[in-house]
mmCIF file of C-alpha atoms in Angstrom:
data_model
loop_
_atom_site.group_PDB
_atom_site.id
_atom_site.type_symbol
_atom_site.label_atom_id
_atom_site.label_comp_id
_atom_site.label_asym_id
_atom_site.label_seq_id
_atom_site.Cartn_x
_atom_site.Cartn_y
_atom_site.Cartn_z
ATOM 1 C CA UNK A 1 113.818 69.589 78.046
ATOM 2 C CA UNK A 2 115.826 69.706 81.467
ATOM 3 C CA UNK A 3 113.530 70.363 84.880
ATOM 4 C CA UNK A 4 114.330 73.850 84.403
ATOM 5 C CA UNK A 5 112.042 73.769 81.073
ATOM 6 C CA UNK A 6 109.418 71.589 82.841
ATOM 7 C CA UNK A 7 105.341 72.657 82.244
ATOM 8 C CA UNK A 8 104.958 73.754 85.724
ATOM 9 C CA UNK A 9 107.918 76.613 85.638
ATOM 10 C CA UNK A 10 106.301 77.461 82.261
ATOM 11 C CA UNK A 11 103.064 78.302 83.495
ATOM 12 C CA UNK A 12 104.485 79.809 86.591
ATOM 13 C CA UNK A 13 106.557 82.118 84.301
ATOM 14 C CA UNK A 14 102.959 82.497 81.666
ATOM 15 C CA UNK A 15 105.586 81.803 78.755
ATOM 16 C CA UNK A 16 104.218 82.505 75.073
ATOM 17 C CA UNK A 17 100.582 82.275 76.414
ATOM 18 C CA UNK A 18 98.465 82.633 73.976
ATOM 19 C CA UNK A 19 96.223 86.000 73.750
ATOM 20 C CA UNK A 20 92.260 85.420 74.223
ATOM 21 C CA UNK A 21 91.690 85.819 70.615
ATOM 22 C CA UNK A 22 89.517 83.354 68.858
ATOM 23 C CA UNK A 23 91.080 79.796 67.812
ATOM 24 C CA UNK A 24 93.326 80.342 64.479
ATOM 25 C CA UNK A 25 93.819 83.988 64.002
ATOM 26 C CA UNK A 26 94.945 85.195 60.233
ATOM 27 C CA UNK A 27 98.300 85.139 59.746
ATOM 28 C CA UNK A 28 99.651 88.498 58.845
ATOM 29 C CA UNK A 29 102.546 90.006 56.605
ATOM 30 C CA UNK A 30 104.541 93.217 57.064
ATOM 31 C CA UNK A 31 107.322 94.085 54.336
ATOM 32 C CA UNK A 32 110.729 94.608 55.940
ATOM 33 C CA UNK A 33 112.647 97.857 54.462
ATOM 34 C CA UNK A 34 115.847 99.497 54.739
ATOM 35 C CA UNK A 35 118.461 101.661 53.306
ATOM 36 C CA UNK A 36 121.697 102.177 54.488
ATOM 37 C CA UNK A 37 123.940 104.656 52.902
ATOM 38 C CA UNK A 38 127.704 104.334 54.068
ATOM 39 C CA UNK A 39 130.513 107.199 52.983
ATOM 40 C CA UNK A 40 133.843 106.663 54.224
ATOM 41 C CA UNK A 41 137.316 107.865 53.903
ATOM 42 C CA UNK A 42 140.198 105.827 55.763
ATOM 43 C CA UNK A 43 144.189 106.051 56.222
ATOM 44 C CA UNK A 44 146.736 103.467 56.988
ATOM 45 C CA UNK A 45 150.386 103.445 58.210
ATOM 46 C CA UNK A 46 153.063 100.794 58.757
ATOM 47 C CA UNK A 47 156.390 102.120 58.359
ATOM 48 C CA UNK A 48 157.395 103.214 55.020
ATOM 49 C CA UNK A 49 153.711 101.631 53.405
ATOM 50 C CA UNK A 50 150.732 104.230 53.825
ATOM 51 C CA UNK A 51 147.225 104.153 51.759
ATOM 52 C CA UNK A 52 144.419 106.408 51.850
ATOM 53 C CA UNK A 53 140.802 104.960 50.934
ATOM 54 C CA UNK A 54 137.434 106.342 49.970
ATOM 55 C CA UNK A 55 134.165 104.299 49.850
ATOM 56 C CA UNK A 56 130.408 104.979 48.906
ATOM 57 C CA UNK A 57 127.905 102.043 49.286
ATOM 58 C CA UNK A 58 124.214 102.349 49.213
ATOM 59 C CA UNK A 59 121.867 98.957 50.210
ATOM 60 C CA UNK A 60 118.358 99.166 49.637
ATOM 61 C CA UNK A 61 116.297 96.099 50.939
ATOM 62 C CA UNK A 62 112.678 95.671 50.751
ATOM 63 C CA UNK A 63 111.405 91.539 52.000
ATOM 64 C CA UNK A 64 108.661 90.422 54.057
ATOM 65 C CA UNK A 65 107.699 88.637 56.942
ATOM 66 C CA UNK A 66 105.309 86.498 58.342
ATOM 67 C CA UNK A 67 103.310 86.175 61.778
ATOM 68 C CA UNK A 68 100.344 83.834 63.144
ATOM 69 C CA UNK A 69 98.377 86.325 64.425
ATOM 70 C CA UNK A 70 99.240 84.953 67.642
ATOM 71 C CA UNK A 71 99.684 88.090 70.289
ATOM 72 C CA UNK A 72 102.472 86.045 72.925
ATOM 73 C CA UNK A 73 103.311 87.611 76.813
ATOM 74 C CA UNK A 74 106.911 86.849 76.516
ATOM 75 C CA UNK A 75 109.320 88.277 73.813
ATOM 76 C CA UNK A 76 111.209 86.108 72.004
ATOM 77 C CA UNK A 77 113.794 88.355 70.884
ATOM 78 C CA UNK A 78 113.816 89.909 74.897
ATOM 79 C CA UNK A 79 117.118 91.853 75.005
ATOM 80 C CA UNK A 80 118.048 90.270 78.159
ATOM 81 C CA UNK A 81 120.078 87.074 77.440
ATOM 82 C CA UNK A 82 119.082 84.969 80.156
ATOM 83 C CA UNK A 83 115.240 85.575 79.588
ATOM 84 C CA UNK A 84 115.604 85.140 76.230
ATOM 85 C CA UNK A 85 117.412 81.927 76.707
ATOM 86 C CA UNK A 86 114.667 80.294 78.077
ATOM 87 C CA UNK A 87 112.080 81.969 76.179
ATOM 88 C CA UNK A 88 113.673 80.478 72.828
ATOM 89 C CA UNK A 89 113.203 76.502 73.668
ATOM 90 C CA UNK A 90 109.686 76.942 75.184
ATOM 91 C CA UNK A 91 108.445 78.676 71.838
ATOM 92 C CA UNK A 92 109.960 75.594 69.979
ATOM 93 C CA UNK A 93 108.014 73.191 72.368
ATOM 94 C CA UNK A 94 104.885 74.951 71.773
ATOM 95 C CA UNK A 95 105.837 74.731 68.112
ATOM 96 C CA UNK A 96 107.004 70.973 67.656
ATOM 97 C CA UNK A 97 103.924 70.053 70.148
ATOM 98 C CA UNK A 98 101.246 71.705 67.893
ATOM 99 C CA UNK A 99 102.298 69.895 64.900
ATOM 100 C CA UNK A 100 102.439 66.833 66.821
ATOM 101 C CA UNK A 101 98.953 67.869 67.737
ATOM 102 C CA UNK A 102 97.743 68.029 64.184
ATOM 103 C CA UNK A 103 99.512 65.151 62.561
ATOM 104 C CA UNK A 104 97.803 62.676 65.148
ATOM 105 C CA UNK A 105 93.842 63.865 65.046
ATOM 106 C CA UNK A 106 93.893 66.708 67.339
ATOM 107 C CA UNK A 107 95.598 65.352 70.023
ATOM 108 C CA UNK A 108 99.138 64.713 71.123
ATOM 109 C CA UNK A 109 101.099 61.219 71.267
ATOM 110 C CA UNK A 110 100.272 59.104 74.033
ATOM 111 C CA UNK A 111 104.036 58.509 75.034
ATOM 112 C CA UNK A 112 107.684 60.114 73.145
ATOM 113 C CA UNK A 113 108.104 57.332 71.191
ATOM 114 C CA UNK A 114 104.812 57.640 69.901
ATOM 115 C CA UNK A 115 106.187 60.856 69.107
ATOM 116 C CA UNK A 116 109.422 59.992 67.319
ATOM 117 C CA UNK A 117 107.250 57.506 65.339
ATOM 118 C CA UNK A 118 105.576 61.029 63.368
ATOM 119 C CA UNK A 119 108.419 62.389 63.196
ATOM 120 C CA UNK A 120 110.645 59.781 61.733
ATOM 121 C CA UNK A 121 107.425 59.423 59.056
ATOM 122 C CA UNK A 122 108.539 63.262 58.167
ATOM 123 C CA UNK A 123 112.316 62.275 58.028
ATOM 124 C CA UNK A 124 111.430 59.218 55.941
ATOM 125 C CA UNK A 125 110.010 61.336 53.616
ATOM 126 C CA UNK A 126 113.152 62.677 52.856
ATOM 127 C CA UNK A 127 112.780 66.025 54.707
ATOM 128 C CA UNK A 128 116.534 66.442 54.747
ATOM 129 C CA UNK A 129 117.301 70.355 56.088
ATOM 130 C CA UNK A 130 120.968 70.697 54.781
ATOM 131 C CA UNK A 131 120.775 74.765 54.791
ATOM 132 C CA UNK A 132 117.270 75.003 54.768
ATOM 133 C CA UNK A 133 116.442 77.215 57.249
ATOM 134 C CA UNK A 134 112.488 76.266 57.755
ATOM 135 C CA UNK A 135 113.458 72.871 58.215
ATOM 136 C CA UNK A 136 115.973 73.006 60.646
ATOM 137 C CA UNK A 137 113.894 75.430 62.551
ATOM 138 C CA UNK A 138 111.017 72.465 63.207
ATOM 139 C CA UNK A 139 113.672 70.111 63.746
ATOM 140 C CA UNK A 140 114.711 72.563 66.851
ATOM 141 C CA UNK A 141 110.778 72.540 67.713
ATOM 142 C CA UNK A 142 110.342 68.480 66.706
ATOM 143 C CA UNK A 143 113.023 68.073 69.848
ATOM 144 C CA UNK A 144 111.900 70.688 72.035
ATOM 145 C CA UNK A 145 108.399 68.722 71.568
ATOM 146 C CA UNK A 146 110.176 65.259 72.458
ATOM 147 C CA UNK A 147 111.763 66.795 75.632
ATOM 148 C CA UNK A 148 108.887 68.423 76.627
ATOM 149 C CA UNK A 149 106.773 64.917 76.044
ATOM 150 C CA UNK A 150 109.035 63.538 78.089
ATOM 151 C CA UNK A 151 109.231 65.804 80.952
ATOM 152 C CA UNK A 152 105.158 66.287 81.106
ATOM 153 C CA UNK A 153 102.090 64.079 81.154
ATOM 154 C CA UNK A 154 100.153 64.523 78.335
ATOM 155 C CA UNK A 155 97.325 66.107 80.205
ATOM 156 C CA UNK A 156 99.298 68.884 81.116
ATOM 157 C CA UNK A 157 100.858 69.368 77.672
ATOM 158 C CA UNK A 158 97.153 69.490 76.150
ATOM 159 C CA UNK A 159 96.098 72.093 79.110
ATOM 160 C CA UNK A 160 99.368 74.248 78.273
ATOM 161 C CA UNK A 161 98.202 74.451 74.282
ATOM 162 C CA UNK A 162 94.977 74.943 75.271
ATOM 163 C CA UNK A 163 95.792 77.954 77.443
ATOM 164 C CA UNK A 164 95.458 81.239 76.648
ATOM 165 C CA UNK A 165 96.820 84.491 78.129
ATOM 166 C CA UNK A 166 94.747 87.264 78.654
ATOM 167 C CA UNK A 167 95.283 90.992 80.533
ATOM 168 C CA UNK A 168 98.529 93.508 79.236
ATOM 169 C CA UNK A 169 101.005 90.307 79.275
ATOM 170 C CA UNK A 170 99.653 89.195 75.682
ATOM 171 C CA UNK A 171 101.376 91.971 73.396
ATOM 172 C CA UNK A 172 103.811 90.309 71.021
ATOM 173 C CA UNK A 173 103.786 89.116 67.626
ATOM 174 C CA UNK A 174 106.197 86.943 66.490
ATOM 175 C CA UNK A 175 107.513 87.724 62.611
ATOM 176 C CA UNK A 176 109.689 85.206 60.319
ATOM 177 C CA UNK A 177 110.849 85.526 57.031
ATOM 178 C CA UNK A 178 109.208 82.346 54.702
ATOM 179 C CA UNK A 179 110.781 80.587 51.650
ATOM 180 C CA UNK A 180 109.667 82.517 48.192
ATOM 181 C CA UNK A 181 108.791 85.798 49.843
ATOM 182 C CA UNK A 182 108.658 88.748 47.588
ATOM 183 C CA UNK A 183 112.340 90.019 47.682
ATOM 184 C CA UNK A 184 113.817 93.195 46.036
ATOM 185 C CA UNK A 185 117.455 94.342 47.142
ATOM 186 C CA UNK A 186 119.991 96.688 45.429
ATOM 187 C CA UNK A 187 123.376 97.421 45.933
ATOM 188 C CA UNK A 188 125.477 100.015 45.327
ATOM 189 C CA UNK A 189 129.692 99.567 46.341
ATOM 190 C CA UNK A 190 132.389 101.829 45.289
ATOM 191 C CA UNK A 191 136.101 101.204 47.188
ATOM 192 C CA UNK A 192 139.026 102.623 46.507
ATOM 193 C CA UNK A 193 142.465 102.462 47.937
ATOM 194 C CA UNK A 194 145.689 103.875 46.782
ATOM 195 C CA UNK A 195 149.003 104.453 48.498
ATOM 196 C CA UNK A 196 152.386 102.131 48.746
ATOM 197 C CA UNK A 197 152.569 98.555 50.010
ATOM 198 C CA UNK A 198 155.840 96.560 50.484
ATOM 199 C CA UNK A 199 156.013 92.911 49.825
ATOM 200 C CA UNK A 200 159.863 92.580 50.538
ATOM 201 C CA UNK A 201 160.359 90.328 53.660
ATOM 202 C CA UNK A 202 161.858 93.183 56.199
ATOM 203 C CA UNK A 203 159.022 95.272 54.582
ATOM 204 C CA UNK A 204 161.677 98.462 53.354
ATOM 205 C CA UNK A 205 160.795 98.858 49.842
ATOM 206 C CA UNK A 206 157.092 100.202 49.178
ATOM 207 C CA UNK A 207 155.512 99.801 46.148
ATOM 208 C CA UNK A 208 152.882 102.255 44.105
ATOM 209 C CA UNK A 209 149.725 100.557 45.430
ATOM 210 C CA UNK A 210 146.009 100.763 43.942
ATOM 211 C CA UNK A 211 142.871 98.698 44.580
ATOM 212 C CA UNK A 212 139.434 100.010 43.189
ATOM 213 C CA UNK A 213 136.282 97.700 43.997
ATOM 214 C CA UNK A 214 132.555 97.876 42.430
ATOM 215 C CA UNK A 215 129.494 96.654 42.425
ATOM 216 C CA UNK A 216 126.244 97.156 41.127
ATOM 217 C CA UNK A 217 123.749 94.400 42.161
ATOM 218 C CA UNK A 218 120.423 93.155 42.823
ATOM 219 C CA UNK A 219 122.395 90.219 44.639
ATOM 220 C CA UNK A 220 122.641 86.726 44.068
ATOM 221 C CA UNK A 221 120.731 83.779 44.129
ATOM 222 C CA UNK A 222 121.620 82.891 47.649
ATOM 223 C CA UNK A 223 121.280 86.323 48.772
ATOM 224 C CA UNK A 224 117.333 86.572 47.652
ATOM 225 C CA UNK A 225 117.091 83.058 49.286
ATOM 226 C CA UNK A 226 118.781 84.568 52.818
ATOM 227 C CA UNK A 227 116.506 87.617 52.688
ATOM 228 C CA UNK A 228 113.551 85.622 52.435
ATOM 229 C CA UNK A 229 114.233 83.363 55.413
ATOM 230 C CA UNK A 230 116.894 85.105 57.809
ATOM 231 C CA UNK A 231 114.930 87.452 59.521
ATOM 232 C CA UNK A 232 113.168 86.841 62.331
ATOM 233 C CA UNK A 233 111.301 89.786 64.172
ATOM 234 C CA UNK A 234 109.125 90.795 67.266
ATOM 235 C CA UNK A 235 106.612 93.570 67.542
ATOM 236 C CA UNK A 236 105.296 94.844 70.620
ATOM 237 C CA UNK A 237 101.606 95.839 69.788
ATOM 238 C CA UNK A 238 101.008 98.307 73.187
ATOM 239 C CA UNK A 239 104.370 100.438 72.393
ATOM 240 C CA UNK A 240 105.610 99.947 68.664
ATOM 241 C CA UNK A 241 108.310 98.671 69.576
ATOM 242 C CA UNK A 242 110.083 96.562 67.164
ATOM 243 C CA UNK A 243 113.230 93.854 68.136
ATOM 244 C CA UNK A 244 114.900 92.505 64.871
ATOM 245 C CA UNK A 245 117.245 89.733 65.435
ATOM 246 C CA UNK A 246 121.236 90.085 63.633
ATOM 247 C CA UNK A 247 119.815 92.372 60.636
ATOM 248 C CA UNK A 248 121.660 90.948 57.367
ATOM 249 C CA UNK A 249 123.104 93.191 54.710
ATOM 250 C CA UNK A 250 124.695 90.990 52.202
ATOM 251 C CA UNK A 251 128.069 91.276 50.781
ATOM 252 C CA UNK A 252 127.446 92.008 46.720
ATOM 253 C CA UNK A 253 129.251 90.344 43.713
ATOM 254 C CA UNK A 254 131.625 92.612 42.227
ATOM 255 C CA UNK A 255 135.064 93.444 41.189
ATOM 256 C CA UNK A 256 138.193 93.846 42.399
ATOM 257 C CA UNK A 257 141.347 95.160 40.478
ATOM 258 C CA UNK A 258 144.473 95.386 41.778
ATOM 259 C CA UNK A 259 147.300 97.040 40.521
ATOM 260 C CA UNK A 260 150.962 96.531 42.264
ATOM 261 C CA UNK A 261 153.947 98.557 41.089
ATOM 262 C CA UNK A 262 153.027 98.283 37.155
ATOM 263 C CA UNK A 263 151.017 94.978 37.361
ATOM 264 C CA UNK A 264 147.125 94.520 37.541
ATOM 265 C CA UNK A 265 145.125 91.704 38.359
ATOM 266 C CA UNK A 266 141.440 91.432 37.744
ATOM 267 C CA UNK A 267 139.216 88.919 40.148
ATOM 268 C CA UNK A 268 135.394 88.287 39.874
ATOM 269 C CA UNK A 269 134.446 88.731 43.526
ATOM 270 C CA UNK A 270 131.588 85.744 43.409
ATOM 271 C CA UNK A 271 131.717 85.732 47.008
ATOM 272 C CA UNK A 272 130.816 89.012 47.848
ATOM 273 C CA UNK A 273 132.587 92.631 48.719
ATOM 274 C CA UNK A 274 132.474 92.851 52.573
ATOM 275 C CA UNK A 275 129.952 95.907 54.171
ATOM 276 C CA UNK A 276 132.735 97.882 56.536
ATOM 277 C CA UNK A 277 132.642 95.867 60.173
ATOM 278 C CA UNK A 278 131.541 98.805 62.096
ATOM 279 C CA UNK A 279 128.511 99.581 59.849
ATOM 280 C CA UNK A 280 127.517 95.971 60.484
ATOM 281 C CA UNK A 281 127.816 96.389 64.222
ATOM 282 C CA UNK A 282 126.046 99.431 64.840
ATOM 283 C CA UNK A 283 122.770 98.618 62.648
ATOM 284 C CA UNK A 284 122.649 95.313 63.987
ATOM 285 C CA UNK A 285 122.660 97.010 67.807
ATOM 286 C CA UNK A 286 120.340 99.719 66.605
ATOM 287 C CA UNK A 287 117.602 97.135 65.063
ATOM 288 C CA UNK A 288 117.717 95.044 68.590
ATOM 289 C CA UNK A 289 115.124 97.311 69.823
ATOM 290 C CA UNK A 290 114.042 100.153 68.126
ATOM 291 C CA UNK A 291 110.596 101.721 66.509
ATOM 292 C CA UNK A 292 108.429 100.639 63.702
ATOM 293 C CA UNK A 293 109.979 103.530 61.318
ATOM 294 C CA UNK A 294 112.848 105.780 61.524
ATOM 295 C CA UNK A 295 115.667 106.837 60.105
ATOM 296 C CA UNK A 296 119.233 107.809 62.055
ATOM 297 C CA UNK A 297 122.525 109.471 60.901
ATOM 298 C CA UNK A 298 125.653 108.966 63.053
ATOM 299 C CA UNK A 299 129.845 108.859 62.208
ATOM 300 C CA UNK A 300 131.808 106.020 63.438
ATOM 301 C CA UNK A 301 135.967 105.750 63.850
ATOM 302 C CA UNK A 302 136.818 102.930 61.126
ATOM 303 C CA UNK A 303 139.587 101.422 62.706
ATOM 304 C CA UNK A 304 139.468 97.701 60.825
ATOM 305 C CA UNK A 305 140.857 97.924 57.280
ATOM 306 C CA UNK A 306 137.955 98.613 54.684
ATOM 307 C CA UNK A 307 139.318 95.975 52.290
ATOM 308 C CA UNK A 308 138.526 93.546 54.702
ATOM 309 C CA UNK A 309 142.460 92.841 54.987
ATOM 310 C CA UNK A 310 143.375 93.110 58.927
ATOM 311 C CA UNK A 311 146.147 90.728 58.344
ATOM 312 C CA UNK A 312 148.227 93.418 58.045
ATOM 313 C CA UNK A 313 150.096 95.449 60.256
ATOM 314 C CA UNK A 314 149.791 99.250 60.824
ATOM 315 C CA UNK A 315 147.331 101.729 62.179
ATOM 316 C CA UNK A 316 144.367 102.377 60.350
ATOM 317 C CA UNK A 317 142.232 105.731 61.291
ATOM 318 C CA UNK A 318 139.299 107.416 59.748
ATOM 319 C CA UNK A 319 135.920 108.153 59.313
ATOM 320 C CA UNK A 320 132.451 106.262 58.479
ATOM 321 C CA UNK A 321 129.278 108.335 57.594
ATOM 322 C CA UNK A 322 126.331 105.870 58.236
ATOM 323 C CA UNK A 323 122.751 107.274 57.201
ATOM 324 C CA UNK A 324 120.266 104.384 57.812
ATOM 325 C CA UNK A 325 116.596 104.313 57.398
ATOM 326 C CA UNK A 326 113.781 101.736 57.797
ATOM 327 C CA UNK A 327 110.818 100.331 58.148
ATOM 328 C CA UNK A 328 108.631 97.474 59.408
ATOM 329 C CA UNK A 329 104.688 98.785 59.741
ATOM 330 C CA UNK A 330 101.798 97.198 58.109
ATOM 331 C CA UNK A 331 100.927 99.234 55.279
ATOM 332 C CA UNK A 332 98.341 102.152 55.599
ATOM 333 C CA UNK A 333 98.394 101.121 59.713
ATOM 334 C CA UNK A 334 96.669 97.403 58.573
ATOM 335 C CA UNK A 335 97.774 94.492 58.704
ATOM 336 C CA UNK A 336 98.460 92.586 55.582
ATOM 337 C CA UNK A 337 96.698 89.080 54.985
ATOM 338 C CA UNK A 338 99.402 86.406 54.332
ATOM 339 C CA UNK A 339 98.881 84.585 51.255
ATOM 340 C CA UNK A 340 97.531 80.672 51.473
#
C-alpha cells in the first residue's frame, strides 16, 4: 500500500469504519431481480446492399447476494472515480487483515513475512484461483493486507479493526454474489435480418440476404456460475439507494441460420447471441445508482449492427424499445438470514 493508503490518511478520511453494532452482526441475503424486455427494428445501407431487422428478447434474472451485516461510512461502489479508487484497496486491507487476524489467534502477524508465511500455507494448499472469482478477490485483499502490514505498525492496524464508526457516516452495506447461490434466469431472443449483401470484391453485385437467430434458454453452465458470483452491490440504508456495479445480462445459446443467395448454413451458437450494445449501456448506467425497486421504459437510436457484425460498412439507423424492471429489497421489508 503506497503512503497515500497509509493508516493515518485512513482514519483521517473514517474509511469503511465499522458501524457501532455489536461484534459479528448476521450476515444477510437479498435476491437480485430483473427483467428486461428489448423490441427493436433496425435498417442498414452500403451502396447497392440494404437489410432491414426486427428483434424481440426478453431476460428474466432472479440471484442473490450476500452482506456481513456490516453498515460501512464510505461507499464502495461511490460514483465518483477517484473516491472510489481509494475506497476499493482500503476495503481489501480491512479484508485480507481480518483473515490474517483469525488464522493467527486473534491477532495479526508480528511482521509481513510473518504474514506471507499464512498465506503461502493457503497457496500450498492448492488454493489456485484460475477464474474463480472468490479467490482472486482475497488474493486482492491477502496483498492489500501485506501492503498495509508493511506500511503500519501492528498496533495501529489492530486499533483500525478494532474501530468502529458511529453518527450518519455508517450507512452502507456491502452485497456480493457467493458461489452456489440460488440462480434462476430465462431467456428469450428472436433476430431477424433480411435484405441483400454483396460479397464480390468492389461490392456491385448484392445478393438475397437472410439471417434469423433464436433462443430459448435458462443459460448455461457458466452463465449460472457468473450470476452467482459477478455481482457486487451497495445499499445505502438512510435513502434506499442502491449502486450495482457493471449489471450482467448474459449472451444465450442459440441458433443462427444463414441463408445467402440460395445457400443456408446452420451454426450452434455455444457462445452466446450478443444483447444489442446500447441496451447493455444504458442498464448498466441506470443500475450505477438507482432505487431499491423500479421499473423504466425509454427508446434508444441503435446505431451498431444488431448482429453484432460492425465490420461492415454502411449506415445503420433505427429504433430500440427497452422496458426494464427490477428489484433488490429484502423480502416483506426484512432482511433475509444468510445460510451457514
Amino acid at each position: 500500500m503506497n503512503a497515500g493508503y497509509r493508516l493515518a490518511a485512513m482514519l483521517l478520511m473514517a474509511p469503511l469504519a465499522l458501524s457501532a453494532s455489536p461484534p459479528g452482526p448476521l450476515q444477510l441475503e437479498r435476491p437480485f431481480e430483473f427483467q428486461l424486455v428489448l423490441n427493436g427494428t433496425q435498417s442498414w445501407k452500403s451502396g447497392v446492399q440494404a437489410t432491414e431487422a426486427t428483434t424481440r428478447q426478453t431476460y428474466t434474472v432472479n440471484t442473490r447476494l450476500r452482506s456481513n451485516g456490516f453498515l460501512y461510512s464510505d461507499n464502495l461502489l461511490d460514483t465518483d472515480n477517484a473516491a472510489r479508487m481509494e475506497i476499493k484497496p482500503m476495503y481489501y486491507a480491512r479484508q485480507g487483515l481480518e483473515r490474517l487476524r483469525a488464522s493467527n489467534g486473534g491477532k495479526l502477524p508480528t511482521t509481513p513475512d510473518d504474514a506471507n508465511t499464512i498465506f503461502e500455507r493457503y497457496r500450498q494448499k492448492g488454493n489456485h484461483c484460475r477464474d474463480n472469482l472468490e479467490c482472486n478477490q482475497q488474493a486482492a485483499e491477502q496483498i492489500a493486507a501485506v501492503n498495509a502490514m508493511q506500511d503500519n505498525s501492528r498496533e495501529d492496524l489492530e486499533a483500525f479493526l478494532n474501530s468502529h464508526g458511529s453518527g450518519p457516516e455508517a450507512r452502507f452495506l456491502y452485497f456480493f454474489g457467493y458461489a452456489g447461490c440460488p440462480v434462476k434466469l430465462s431467456i428469450q431472443y428472436a433476430l431477424e435480418i433480411t435484405g441483400t449483401r454483396a460479397y464480390d470484391k468492389k461490392k456491385e453485385k448484392p445478393l438475397p440476404f437472410r439471417l434469423i437467430r433464436t433462443a430459448d434458454s435458462p443459460g448455461n453452465e457458466d452463465d449460472q456460475k457468473t450470476l452467482c458470483e459477478k455481482y457486487v452491490a451497495t445499499v445505502d440504508v438512510k435513502t434506499g439507494t442502491i449502486f450495482v456495479e457493471n449489471l450482467f445480462i448474459p449472451a444465450p445459446p442459440g441458433i443462427s441460420k444463414r441463408t445467402i443467395n440460395t445457400s443456408t448454413e446452420t451454426v450452434d451458437e455455444k457462445i452466446g447471441l450478443p444483447p444489442p450494445f446500447e441496451a447493455l449501456n444504458w442498464t448498466s448506467a441506470k443500475m450505477r445508482q438507482t432505487t431499491e425497486s423500479g421499473e423504466e421504459k425509454v427508446s434508444l437510436p441503435l446505431t451498431a449492427a444488431l448482429d453484432g457484425d460492425n465490420s461492415v460498412q454502411g449506415t445503420f439507423t433505427g429504433k430500440l424499445d427497452i422496458s426494464f424492471r427490477w428489484s433488490f429489497k429484502p423480502p416483506a421489508g426484512k432482511a433475509v438470514p444468510a445460510k451457514p
